[in-house]
mmCIF file of C-alpha atoms in Angstrom:
data_model
loop_
_atom_site.group_PDB
_atom_site.id
_atom_site.type_symbol
_atom_site.label_atom_id
_atom_site.label_comp_id
_atom_site.label_asym_id
_atom_site.label_seq_id
_atom_site.Cartn_x
_atom_site.Cartn_y
_atom_site.Cartn_z
ATOM 1 C CA MET A 1 19.249 -5.757 16.157
ATOM 2 C CA LEU A 2 17.682 -8.318 13.847
ATOM 3 C CA GLU A 3 18.420 -6.186 10.773
ATOM 4 C CA LYS A 4 22.028 -5.129 10.161
ATOM 5 C CA GLY A 5 21.296 -2.894 7.172
ATOM 6 C CA ARG A 6 20.301 0.746 7.490
ATOM 7 C CA LEU A 7 17.798 2.617 5.365
ATOM 8 C CA GLY A 8 18.654 6.127 4.246
ATOM 9 C CA ILE A 9 16.050 8.871 4.441
ATOM 10 C CA ARG A 10 15.643 8.935 0.666
ATOM 11 C CA SER A 11 15.159 5.170 0.556
ATOM 12 C CA LEU A 12 12.532 5.334 3.310
ATOM 13 C CA ALA A 13 10.649 8.121 1.516
ATOM 14 C CA THR A 14 10.805 6.183 -1.758
ATOM 15 C CA LEU A 15 9.462 3.017 -0.140
ATOM 16 C CA THR A 16 6.689 5.067 1.448
ATOM 17 C CA PHE A 17 5.734 6.430 -1.959
ATOM 18 C CA MET A 18 5.761 2.913 -3.415
ATOM 19 C CA MET A 19 3.525 1.612 -0.640
ATOM 20 C CA VAL A 20 1.056 4.466 -1.100
ATOM 21 C CA VAL A 21 0.842 3.990 -4.871
ATOM 22 C CA GLY A 22 1.336 0.207 -4.816
ATOM 23 C CA ASP A 23 -1.602 -1.804 -6.084
ATOM 24 C CA MET A 24 -3.812 1.276 -5.835
ATOM 25 C CA MET A 25 -2.521 2.560 -9.171
ATOM 26 C CA LEU A 26 -4.924 0.287 -11.053
ATOM 27 C CA ILE A 27 -7.809 -0.404 -8.656
ATOM 28 C CA TYR A 28 -8.048 2.889 -6.717
ATOM 29 C CA PRO A 29 -10.163 4.789 -9.311
ATOM 30 C CA SER A 30 -12.715 1.979 -9.411
ATOM 31 C CA VAL A 31 -12.917 1.573 -5.629
ATOM 32 C CA ILE A 32 -13.324 5.231 -4.710
ATOM 33 C CA THR A 33 -15.740 5.910 -7.588
ATOM 34 C CA SER A 34 -17.971 3.062 -6.431
ATOM 35 C CA TYR A 35 -18.621 5.111 -3.290
ATOM 36 C CA ALA A 36 -18.515 8.753 -4.393
ATOM 37 C CA LYS A 37 -19.508 8.415 -8.079
ATOM 38 C CA GLN A 38 -18.555 11.498 -10.159
ATOM 39 C CA ASN A 39 -17.425 13.334 -7.008
ATOM 40 C CA ALA A 40 -14.676 10.808 -6.347
ATOM 41 C CA TRP A 41 -12.013 13.278 -7.487
ATOM 42 C CA ILE A 42 -13.146 15.713 -4.782
ATOM 43 C CA CYS A 43 -12.896 12.992 -2.129
ATOM 44 C CA ALA A 44 -9.430 12.045 -3.407
ATOM 45 C CA LEU A 45 -8.195 15.628 -3.108
ATOM 46 C CA ILE A 46 -9.712 16.097 0.357
ATOM 47 C CA GLY A 47 -8.030 12.901 1.495
ATOM 48 C CA ILE A 48 -4.514 14.115 0.674
ATOM 49 C CA PRO A 49 -3.945 16.438 3.696
ATOM 50 C CA ILE A 50 -5.863 14.124 6.047
ATOM 51 C CA SER A 51 -3.780 11.147 4.965
ATOM 52 C CA MET A 52 -0.629 13.166 5.627
ATOM 53 C CA LEU A 53 -1.888 13.721 9.183
ATOM 54 C CA LEU A 54 -2.410 9.969 9.501
ATOM 55 C CA MET A 55 1.178 9.382 8.407
ATOM 56 C CA ALA A 56 2.287 11.958 10.988
ATOM 57 C CA MET A 57 0.471 9.891 13.640
ATOM 58 C CA PHE A 58 2.389 6.767 12.586
ATOM 59 C CA LEU A 59 5.679 8.659 12.781
ATOM 60 C CA ARG A 60 4.826 10.125 16.179
ATOM 61 C CA LEU A 61 4.200 6.632 17.492
ATOM 62 C CA GLY A 62 7.509 5.474 16.045
ATOM 63 C CA LYS A 63 9.334 8.467 17.527
ATOM 64 C CA ALA A 64 8.122 7.526 21.018
ATOM 65 C CA TYR A 65 9.914 4.160 20.720
ATOM 66 C CA PRO A 66 12.772 4.774 18.264
ATOM 67 C CA ASP A 67 14.567 1.464 18.873
ATOM 68 C CA GLN A 68 11.499 -0.788 18.665
ATOM 69 C CA ASN A 69 9.427 -2.070 15.779
ATOM 70 C CA LEU A 70 5.641 -2.420 15.894
ATOM 71 C CA VAL A 71 5.651 -5.805 17.656
ATOM 72 C CA ALA A 72 7.967 -4.695 20.455
ATOM 73 C CA MET A 73 6.140 -1.371 20.626
ATOM 74 C CA ALA A 74 2.775 -3.045 21.219
ATOM 75 C CA ARG A 75 4.231 -5.116 24.054
ATOM 76 C CA SER A 76 5.899 -2.104 25.662
ATOM 77 C CA ILE A 77 2.707 -0.039 25.604
ATOM 78 C CA LEU A 78 -0.018 -2.602 26.353
ATOM 79 C CA GLY A 79 1.908 -5.180 28.339
ATOM 80 C CA PHE A 80 3.092 -8.625 27.312
ATOM 81 C CA TRP A 81 -0.109 -10.557 26.626
ATOM 82 C CA PRO A 82 -2.356 -7.735 25.302
ATOM 83 C CA GLY A 83 0.561 -6.444 23.236
ATOM 84 C CA THR A 84 1.240 -9.925 21.889
ATOM 85 C CA LEU A 85 -2.405 -10.228 20.831
ATOM 86 C CA VAL A 86 -2.239 -6.920 18.948
ATOM 87 C CA ALA A 87 1.098 -7.919 17.401
ATOM 88 C CA VAL A 88 -0.310 -11.248 16.170
ATOM 89 C CA PHE A 89 -3.255 -9.381 14.625
ATOM 90 C CA TYR A 90 -0.851 -7.112 12.743
ATOM 91 C CA LEU A 91 1.303 -10.032 11.626
ATOM 92 C CA TYR A 92 -1.783 -11.756 10.250
ATOM 93 C CA PHE A 93 -2.637 -8.589 8.358
ATOM 94 C CA PHE A 94 0.878 -8.351 6.921
ATOM 95 C CA LEU A 95 0.754 -11.956 5.702
ATOM 96 C CA ILE A 96 -2.710 -11.589 4.179
ATOM 97 C CA GLY A 97 -1.659 -8.267 2.622
ATOM 98 C CA ALA A 98 1.407 -9.788 0.941
ATOM 99 C CA SER A 99 -0.691 -12.721 -0.322
ATOM 100 C CA THR A 100 -3.402 -10.387 -1.606
ATOM 101 C CA HIS A 101 -0.928 -8.226 -3.513
ATOM 102 C CA ALA A 102 0.557 -11.329 -5.118
ATOM 103 C CA ARG A 103 -2.911 -12.561 -6.047
ATOM 104 C CA GLU A 104 -3.777 -9.173 -7.555
ATOM 105 C CA VAL A 105 -0.703 -9.411 -9.755
ATOM 106 C CA GLY A 106 -1.613 -12.937 -10.813
ATOM 107 C CA ASP A 107 -5.243 -12.092 -11.611
ATOM 108 C CA PHE A 108 -4.252 -9.009 -13.576
ATOM 109 C CA LEU A 109 -1.628 -10.780 -15.666
ATOM 110 C CA VAL A 110 -3.900 -13.743 -16.383
ATOM 111 C CA THR A 111 -6.925 -11.662 -17.378
ATOM 112 C CA GLN A 112 -5.148 -8.891 -19.291
ATOM 113 C CA ILE A 113 -1.747 -10.015 -20.607
ATOM 114 C CA PHE A 114 -1.078 -13.782 -20.250
ATOM 115 C CA PRO A 115 -4.474 -15.488 -20.592
ATOM 116 C CA TYR A 116 -2.977 -18.922 -21.361
ATOM 117 C CA THR A 117 -0.458 -18.974 -18.515
ATOM 118 C CA PRO A 118 -1.421 -20.794 -15.280
ATOM 119 C CA ILE A 119 -1.829 -18.305 -12.463
ATOM 120 C CA ARG A 120 0.291 -20.433 -10.123
ATOM 121 C CA VAL A 121 3.298 -19.983 -12.398
ATOM 122 C CA LEU A 122 2.906 -16.201 -12.289
ATOM 123 C CA LEU A 123 2.445 -16.209 -8.511
ATOM 124 C CA LEU A 124 5.532 -18.369 -8.076
ATOM 125 C CA LEU A 125 7.667 -16.054 -10.231
ATOM 126 C CA PHE A 126 6.419 -12.961 -8.417
ATOM 127 C CA LEU A 127 6.985 -14.348 -4.923
ATOM 128 C CA ALA A 128 10.365 -15.760 -5.930
ATOM 129 C CA ALA A 129 11.449 -12.208 -6.787
ATOM 130 C CA VAL A 130 10.068 -10.992 -3.454
ATOM 131 C CA CYS A 131 11.879 -13.770 -1.584
ATOM 132 C CA TRP A 132 15.172 -12.943 -3.303
ATOM 133 C CA SER A 133 14.881 -9.266 -2.400
ATOM 134 C CA LEU A 134 14.254 -10.170 1.256
ATOM 135 C CA TYR A 135 17.409 -12.293 1.306
ATOM 136 C CA ASN A 136 19.414 -9.286 0.129
ATOM 137 C CA GLY A 137 18.173 -7.130 2.998
ATOM 138 C CA ILE A 138 16.250 -3.937 3.536
ATOM 139 C CA GLU A 139 19.115 -1.684 2.433
ATOM 140 C CA THR A 140 19.201 -3.316 -0.996
ATOM 141 C CA ILE A 141 15.405 -3.076 -1.257
ATOM 142 C CA GLY A 142 15.526 0.642 -0.486
ATOM 143 C CA ARG A 143 18.254 1.417 -3.029
ATOM 144 C CA THR A 144 16.488 -0.607 -5.714
ATOM 145 C CA SER A 145 13.295 1.363 -5.104
ATOM 146 C CA GLU A 146 15.241 4.578 -5.671
ATOM 147 C CA LEU A 147 16.412 3.282 -9.065
ATOM 148 C CA LEU A 148 12.918 2.235 -10.190
ATOM 149 C CA LEU A 149 10.967 5.184 -8.790
ATOM 150 C CA PRO A 150 11.438 7.380 -11.915
ATOM 151 C CA ILE A 151 9.829 4.674 -14.082
ATOM 152 C CA VAL A 152 6.667 4.678 -11.970
ATOM 153 C CA VAL A 153 6.400 8.472 -11.810
ATOM 154 C CA VAL A 154 7.167 9.057 -15.498
ATOM 155 C CA PHE A 155 4.616 6.507 -16.710
ATOM 156 C CA ILE A 156 1.888 7.984 -14.503
ATOM 157 C CA LEU A 157 2.621 11.483 -15.798
ATOM 158 C CA ILE A 158 2.714 10.256 -19.411
ATOM 159 C CA LEU A 159 -0.667 8.595 -18.924
ATOM 160 C CA ALA A 160 -2.203 11.770 -17.514
ATOM 161 C CA PHE A 161 -0.808 14.211 -20.097
ATOM 162 C CA CYS A 162 -1.456 12.024 -23.142
ATOM 163 C CA LEU A 163 -5.123 11.703 -22.213
ATOM 164 C CA LEU A 164 -5.752 15.445 -21.948
ATOM 165 C CA PRO A 165 -7.171 15.635 -25.532
ATOM 166 C CA LYS A 166 -9.831 13.074 -24.574
ATOM 167 C CA VAL A 167 -11.025 14.926 -21.478
ATOM 168 C CA ASP A 168 -14.747 15.677 -21.205
ATOM 169 C CA THR A 169 -15.573 18.006 -18.301
ATOM 170 C CA SER A 170 -19.268 17.117 -18.484
ATOM 171 C CA ASN A 171 -18.385 13.778 -16.849
ATOM 172 C CA LEU A 172 -17.905 15.628 -13.557
ATOM 173 C CA LYS A 173 -21.529 16.798 -13.423
ATOM 174 C CA PRO A 174 -23.752 16.916 -11.426
ATOM 175 C CA PHE A 175 -21.706 17.855 -8.379
ATOM 176 C CA GLN A 176 -24.515 17.512 -5.838
ATOM 177 C CA ASP A 177 -25.899 14.165 -6.965
ATOM 178 C CA THR A 178 -24.022 12.212 -4.260
ATOM 179 C CA SER A 179 -25.217 11.785 -0.677
ATOM 180 C CA VAL A 180 -23.226 12.930 2.322
ATOM 181 C CA VAL A 181 -22.773 9.320 3.421
ATOM 182 C CA SER A 182 -21.260 8.360 0.051
ATOM 183 C CA LEU A 183 -18.931 11.371 0.130
ATOM 184 C CA THR A 184 -17.827 10.472 3.655
ATOM 185 C CA GLN A 185 -17.142 6.900 2.576
ATOM 186 C CA GLY A 186 -15.185 8.183 -0.415
ATOM 187 C CA ILE A 187 -13.035 10.419 1.804
ATOM 188 C CA LEU A 188 -12.445 7.509 4.194
ATOM 189 C CA VAL A 189 -11.318 5.322 1.285
ATOM 190 C CA SER A 190 -8.989 8.081 0.037
ATOM 191 C CA ILE A 191 -7.294 8.082 3.446
ATOM 192 C CA LEU A 192 -7.217 4.418 4.392
ATOM 193 C CA TYR A 193 -6.408 2.611 1.147
ATOM 194 C CA PRO A 194 -3.346 4.655 0.132
ATOM 195 C CA VAL A 195 -1.842 5.716 3.497
ATOM 196 C CA GLY A 196 -3.637 3.554 6.058
ATOM 197 C CA GLU A 197 -1.965 0.517 4.489
ATOM 198 C CA THR A 198 1.507 1.986 5.041
ATOM 199 C CA ILE A 199 1.439 0.840 8.677
ATOM 200 C CA PRO A 200 4.369 -1.576 7.956
ATOM 201 C CA ILE A 201 6.558 1.544 7.986
ATOM 202 C CA LEU A 202 6.637 1.119 11.772
ATOM 203 C CA MET A 203 8.583 -2.091 11.165
ATOM 204 C CA LEU A 204 11.197 -0.121 9.203
ATOM 205 C CA LEU A 205 11.752 2.955 11.381
ATOM 206 C CA PRO A 206 14.172 1.320 13.886
ATOM 207 C CA TYR A 207 16.500 0.489 10.978
ATOM 208 C CA THR A 208 16.419 3.961 9.441
ATOM 209 C CA SER A 209 18.953 6.762 9.728
ATOM 210 C CA ARG A 210 17.716 9.293 12.270
ATOM 211 C CA GLU A 211 17.996 12.695 10.695
ATOM 212 C CA ALA A 212 16.078 15.852 11.476
ATOM 213 C CA HIS A 213 14.108 15.889 8.238
ATOM 214 C CA ARG A 214 13.107 12.198 8.223
ATOM 215 C CA ASN A 215 9.505 12.724 9.282
ATOM 216 C CA ARG A 216 9.068 15.640 6.908
ATOM 217 C CA ASP A 217 10.316 13.663 3.913
ATOM 218 C CA VAL A 218 8.145 10.651 4.691
ATOM 219 C CA ILE A 219 5.011 12.782 5.121
ATOM 220 C CA ILE A 220 5.719 14.591 1.848
ATOM 221 C CA ALA A 221 6.261 11.257 0.080
ATOM 222 C CA ALA A 222 2.900 10.003 1.375
ATOM 223 C CA GLY A 223 1.210 13.205 0.201
ATOM 224 C CA LEU A 224 2.804 13.015 -3.253
ATOM 225 C CA GLY A 225 1.778 9.386 -3.647
ATOM 226 C CA ASN A 226 -1.804 10.220 -2.736
ATOM 227 C CA LEU A 227 -1.677 13.172 -5.128
ATOM 228 C CA MET A 228 -0.657 10.837 -7.956
ATOM 229 C CA LEU A 229 -3.626 8.605 -7.169
ATOM 230 C CA ALA A 230 -5.975 11.600 -7.054
ATOM 231 C CA MET A 231 -4.696 12.616 -10.491
ATOM 232 C CA LEU A 232 -5.446 9.132 -11.827
ATOM 233 C CA VAL A 233 -8.966 9.252 -10.380
ATOM 234 C CA THR A 234 -9.624 12.665 -11.915
ATOM 235 C CA ILE A 235 -8.344 11.761 -15.384
ATOM 236 C CA SER A 236 -10.247 8.475 -15.272
ATOM 237 C CA ILE A 237 -13.558 10.198 -14.536
ATOM 238 C CA LEU A 238 -12.879 12.908 -17.113
ATOM 239 C CA VAL A 239 -12.148 10.370 -19.868
ATOM 240 C CA LEU A 240 -14.254 7.305 -19.035
ATOM 241 C CA GLY A 241 -16.975 8.824 -16.888
ATOM 242 C CA ALA A 242 -18.068 7.740 -13.421
ATOM 243 C CA PHE A 243 -20.045 4.686 -14.575
ATOM 244 C CA LEU A 244 -17.261 3.080 -16.614
ATOM 245 C CA THR A 245 -14.658 3.939 -13.988
ATOM 246 C CA GLN A 246 -16.742 2.326 -11.262
ATOM 247 C CA HIS A 247 -17.377 -0.886 -13.200
ATOM 248 C CA ASN A 248 -13.843 -1.326 -14.584
ATOM 249 C CA ILE A 249 -11.516 -2.609 -11.892
ATOM 250 C CA TYR A 250 -8.445 -1.884 -14.038
ATOM 251 C CA ALA A 251 -9.471 1.647 -15.024
ATOM 252 C CA SER A 252 -5.906 2.943 -15.380
ATOM 253 C CA PHE A 253 -4.991 0.056 -17.667
ATOM 254 C CA THR A 254 -8.061 0.793 -19.812
ATOM 255 C CA LEU A 255 -7.057 4.458 -19.966
ATOM 256 C CA SER A 256 -3.610 3.553 -21.278
ATOM 257 C CA GLN A 257 -5.263 1.647 -24.133
ATOM 258 C CA LYS A 258 -7.049 4.825 -25.226
ATOM 259 C CA ILE A 259 -3.856 6.818 -25.803
ATOM 260 C CA ASN A 260 -3.379 7.561 -29.494
ATOM 261 C CA ILE A 261 -1.340 10.561 -30.614
ATOM 262 C CA ALA A 262 -1.126 10.977 -34.416
ATOM 263 C CA ASP A 263 -1.504 7.200 -34.875
ATOM 264 C CA PHE A 264 2.094 6.916 -33.711
ATOM 265 C CA PHE A 265 2.226 7.014 -29.917
ATOM 266 C CA GLN A 266 -0.245 4.351 -28.832
ATOM 267 C CA ARG A 267 -0.667 0.935 -27.191
ATOM 268 C CA ILE A 268 1.446 1.761 -24.145
ATOM 269 C CA GLU A 269 -0.596 -0.371 -21.742
ATOM 270 C CA ALA A 270 2.370 -2.718 -21.258
ATOM 271 C CA PHE A 271 4.403 0.202 -19.889
ATOM 272 C CA MET A 272 1.558 1.125 -17.541
ATOM 273 C CA ALA A 273 1.375 -2.479 -16.383
ATOM 274 C CA SER A 274 5.135 -2.426 -15.752
ATOM 275 C CA ALA A 275 4.837 0.647 -13.532
ATOM 276 C CA TRP A 276 2.032 -0.989 -11.574
ATOM 277 C CA LEU A 277 3.988 -4.223 -11.183
ATOM 278 C CA ILE A 278 6.995 -2.315 -9.844
ATOM 279 C CA SER A 279 5.020 -0.442 -7.175
ATOM 280 C CA THR A 280 3.006 -3.542 -6.190
ATOM 281 C CA TYR A 281 6.210 -5.569 -5.983
ATOM 282 C CA PHE A 282 7.724 -3.193 -3.428
ATOM 283 C CA LYS A 283 4.510 -3.064 -1.424
ATOM 284 C CA ALA A 284 4.297 -6.852 -1.269
ATOM 285 C CA THR A 285 8.001 -7.021 -0.378
ATOM 286 C CA ILE A 286 7.613 -4.623 2.560
ATOM 287 C CA TYR A 287 4.559 -6.505 3.809
ATOM 288 C CA LEU A 288 6.350 -9.862 3.726
ATOM 289 C CA TYR A 289 9.442 -8.273 5.279
ATOM 290 C CA ALA A 290 7.287 -6.888 8.093
ATOM 291 C CA PHE A 291 5.787 -10.341 8.640
ATOM 292 C CA THR A 292 9.141 -12.149 8.849
ATOM 293 C CA MET A 293 10.687 -9.484 11.075
ATOM 294 C CA GLY A 294 7.597 -9.498 13.275
ATOM 295 C CA ILE A 295 7.733 -13.277 13.718
ATOM 296 C CA ALA A 296 11.402 -13.053 14.675
ATOM 297 C CA GLU A 297 10.654 -10.274 17.168
ATOM 298 C CA LEU A 298 7.610 -12.098 18.547
ATOM 299 C CA PHE A 299 9.631 -15.197 19.455
ATOM 300 C CA LYS A 300 12.822 -13.284 20.355
ATOM 301 C CA LEU A 301 14.916 -14.914 17.626
ATOM 302 C CA ASN A 302 18.455 -13.786 16.863
ATOM 303 C CA HIS A 303 18.068 -14.075 13.081
ATOM 304 C CA PHE A 304 15.185 -13.807 10.655
ATOM 305 C CA ARG A 305 16.657 -14.922 7.316
ATOM 306 C CA PHE A 306 15.747 -18.575 7.818
ATOM 307 C CA LEU A 307 12.102 -17.447 8.068
ATOM 308 C CA ILE A 308 12.082 -15.882 4.591
ATOM 309 C CA LEU A 309 11.595 -19.054 2.561
ATOM 310 C CA PRO A 310 8.819 -20.516 4.782
ATOM 311 C CA SER A 311 7.055 -17.139 4.826
ATOM 312 C CA SER A 312 7.248 -16.879 1.042
ATOM 313 C CA MET A 313 5.882 -20.409 0.643
ATOM 314 C CA LEU A 314 3.063 -19.584 3.059
ATOM 315 C CA ALA A 315 2.218 -16.449 1.072
ATOM 316 C CA PHE A 316 2.265 -18.504 -2.138
ATOM 317 C CA GLY A 317 -0.174 -21.012 -0.689
ATOM 318 C CA LEU A 318 -2.513 -18.351 0.663
ATOM 319 C CA SER A 319 -2.489 -16.417 -2.616
ATOM 320 C CA ASN A 320 -3.744 -19.558 -4.353
ATOM 321 C CA VAL A 321 -6.547 -20.438 -1.939
ATOM 322 C CA MET A 322 -7.719 -17.034 -0.687
ATOM 323 C CA ALA A 323 -10.038 -16.401 -3.672
ATOM 324 C CA SER A 324 -11.486 -18.407 -6.509
ATOM 325 C CA SER A 325 -11.360 -15.505 -8.981
ATOM 326 C CA VAL A 326 -10.973 -11.747 -9.249
ATOM 327 C CA THR A 327 -14.783 -11.458 -9.216
ATOM 328 C CA PHE A 328 -14.874 -13.065 -5.780
ATOM 329 C CA ILE A 329 -12.352 -10.523 -4.495
ATOM 330 C CA ILE A 330 -14.367 -7.577 -5.868
ATOM 331 C CA ILE A 331 -17.721 -8.741 -4.545
ATOM 332 C CA THR A 332 -16.750 -10.374 -1.251
ATOM 333 C CA VAL A 333 -13.393 -9.000 -0.072
ATOM 334 C CA VAL A 334 -13.255 -5.360 -1.181
ATOM 335 C CA PRO A 335 -16.418 -4.123 0.643
ATOM 336 C CA TYR A 336 -15.027 -5.303 3.995
ATOM 337 C CA TRP A 337 -11.373 -4.422 3.440
ATOM 338 C CA VAL A 338 -12.027 -0.782 4.354
ATOM 339 C CA ASP A 339 -13.197 -1.913 7.814
ATOM 340 C CA TRP A 340 -9.982 -3.874 8.259
ATOM 341 C CA ASP A 341 -7.922 -0.878 7.165
ATOM 342 C CA THR A 342 -9.817 1.315 9.616
ATOM 343 C CA THR A 343 -8.907 -1.047 12.442
ATOM 344 C CA ILE A 344 -5.224 -1.463 11.633
ATOM 345 C CA GLY A 345 -4.653 2.064 10.279
ATOM 346 C CA ILE A 346 -6.596 4.283 12.682
ATOM 347 C CA LEU A 347 -8.091 2.501 15.696
ATOM 348 C CA LEU A 348 -5.149 0.397 16.893
ATOM 349 C CA PRO A 349 -2.409 3.011 16.261
ATOM 350 C CA GLY A 350 -4.642 5.606 17.916
ATOM 351 C CA LEU A 351 -5.156 3.266 20.874
ATOM 352 C CA LEU A 352 -1.404 2.682 21.205
ATOM 353 C CA LEU A 353 -0.732 6.421 21.072
ATOM 354 C CA ILE A 354 -3.435 7.204 23.664
ATOM 355 C CA VAL A 355 -2.233 4.510 26.079
ATOM 356 C CA HIS A 356 1.362 5.700 25.648
ATOM 357 C CA GLY A 357 0.308 9.278 26.463
ATOM 358 C CA MET A 358 -1.635 8.173 29.537
ATOM 359 C CA ARG A 359 1.248 6.074 30.816
ATOM 360 C CA SER A 360 3.712 8.916 30.273
ATOM 361 C CA LYS A 361 1.528 11.357 32.223
ATOM 362 C CA PHE A 362 1.034 8.813 34.998
ATOM 363 C CA ASN A 363 4.757 8.196 35.311
ATOM 364 C CA GLN A 364 5.466 11.942 35.396
ATOM 365 C CA SER A 365 2.882 12.556 38.124
ATOM 366 C CA LYS A 366 4.205 9.583 40.085
ATOM 367 C CA GLN A 367 7.740 10.932 39.974
#
């Protein structure tokens, strides 16, 4: 195998949780509220069980080919050339995803925390950390995520509980002021953005310990991550209202600035930013890991470590040129990203699963 390290079940579940929460911790309330308005919290809750079913579909596909990652799987199911085309499409998505996550970190830090620091410096530092983690291997990445997971969870819970005194239930009304189309779009976003973007997990499954409860733990981790995001959406609408949530891309960061308990416990937005940086870091790391492993599998290489530095440099270059500003990303990229997630998270995995089922039935009838 290309990867010598092995992921434990707990590490895999933790990485799944990190990928679900990831960059969504800050931008998810704004994105889903832009579609469903004050009913976004309902869409977020409805999306939790459906997203768990989507994760179950990913795991079922991985179970059919336990020793193959997504690139090899596509070739085995569709044939060499069609499978290679699908694999290249996924590799392009992984590279663009890693670059986008890095750019999100850079834009956030420049606009909110380090306004006088060049964004290229921040991108270089972020991707240098990602590159170093890839050199240490997937086993080290998984164990590090286990150590940092409590920080992410605790800060999210602190944010939610400390804002309870500022809750205004009238912000949820009226319930029926949103069209069916907008509600459907909101539910689709609640499925695709958190869990649909965890498709790189299929690049990790061949290097994971195969225990009976692996699929159960991963599905639960995906559901818990989506539940955390639904909680953030609900508290954001209750405190800020649908209008401010929709038009504030960093709604969770704004919420953390409103915490003030007895004029003592306040100004914790730096801690919230730290939690978001941790989860986004692991998501970007898994995406870049999936890209380097996929390239090595695509060209049948014996090693992949020498690809880490060129891949990181490529991600650094793309993160600089992919958008002129955060406004460009919001206006131009975000409206079409859901279509891309639909393709890579539902249509192509569904196609692979259907073709695999048809080929299995054909082979059984032939025998």
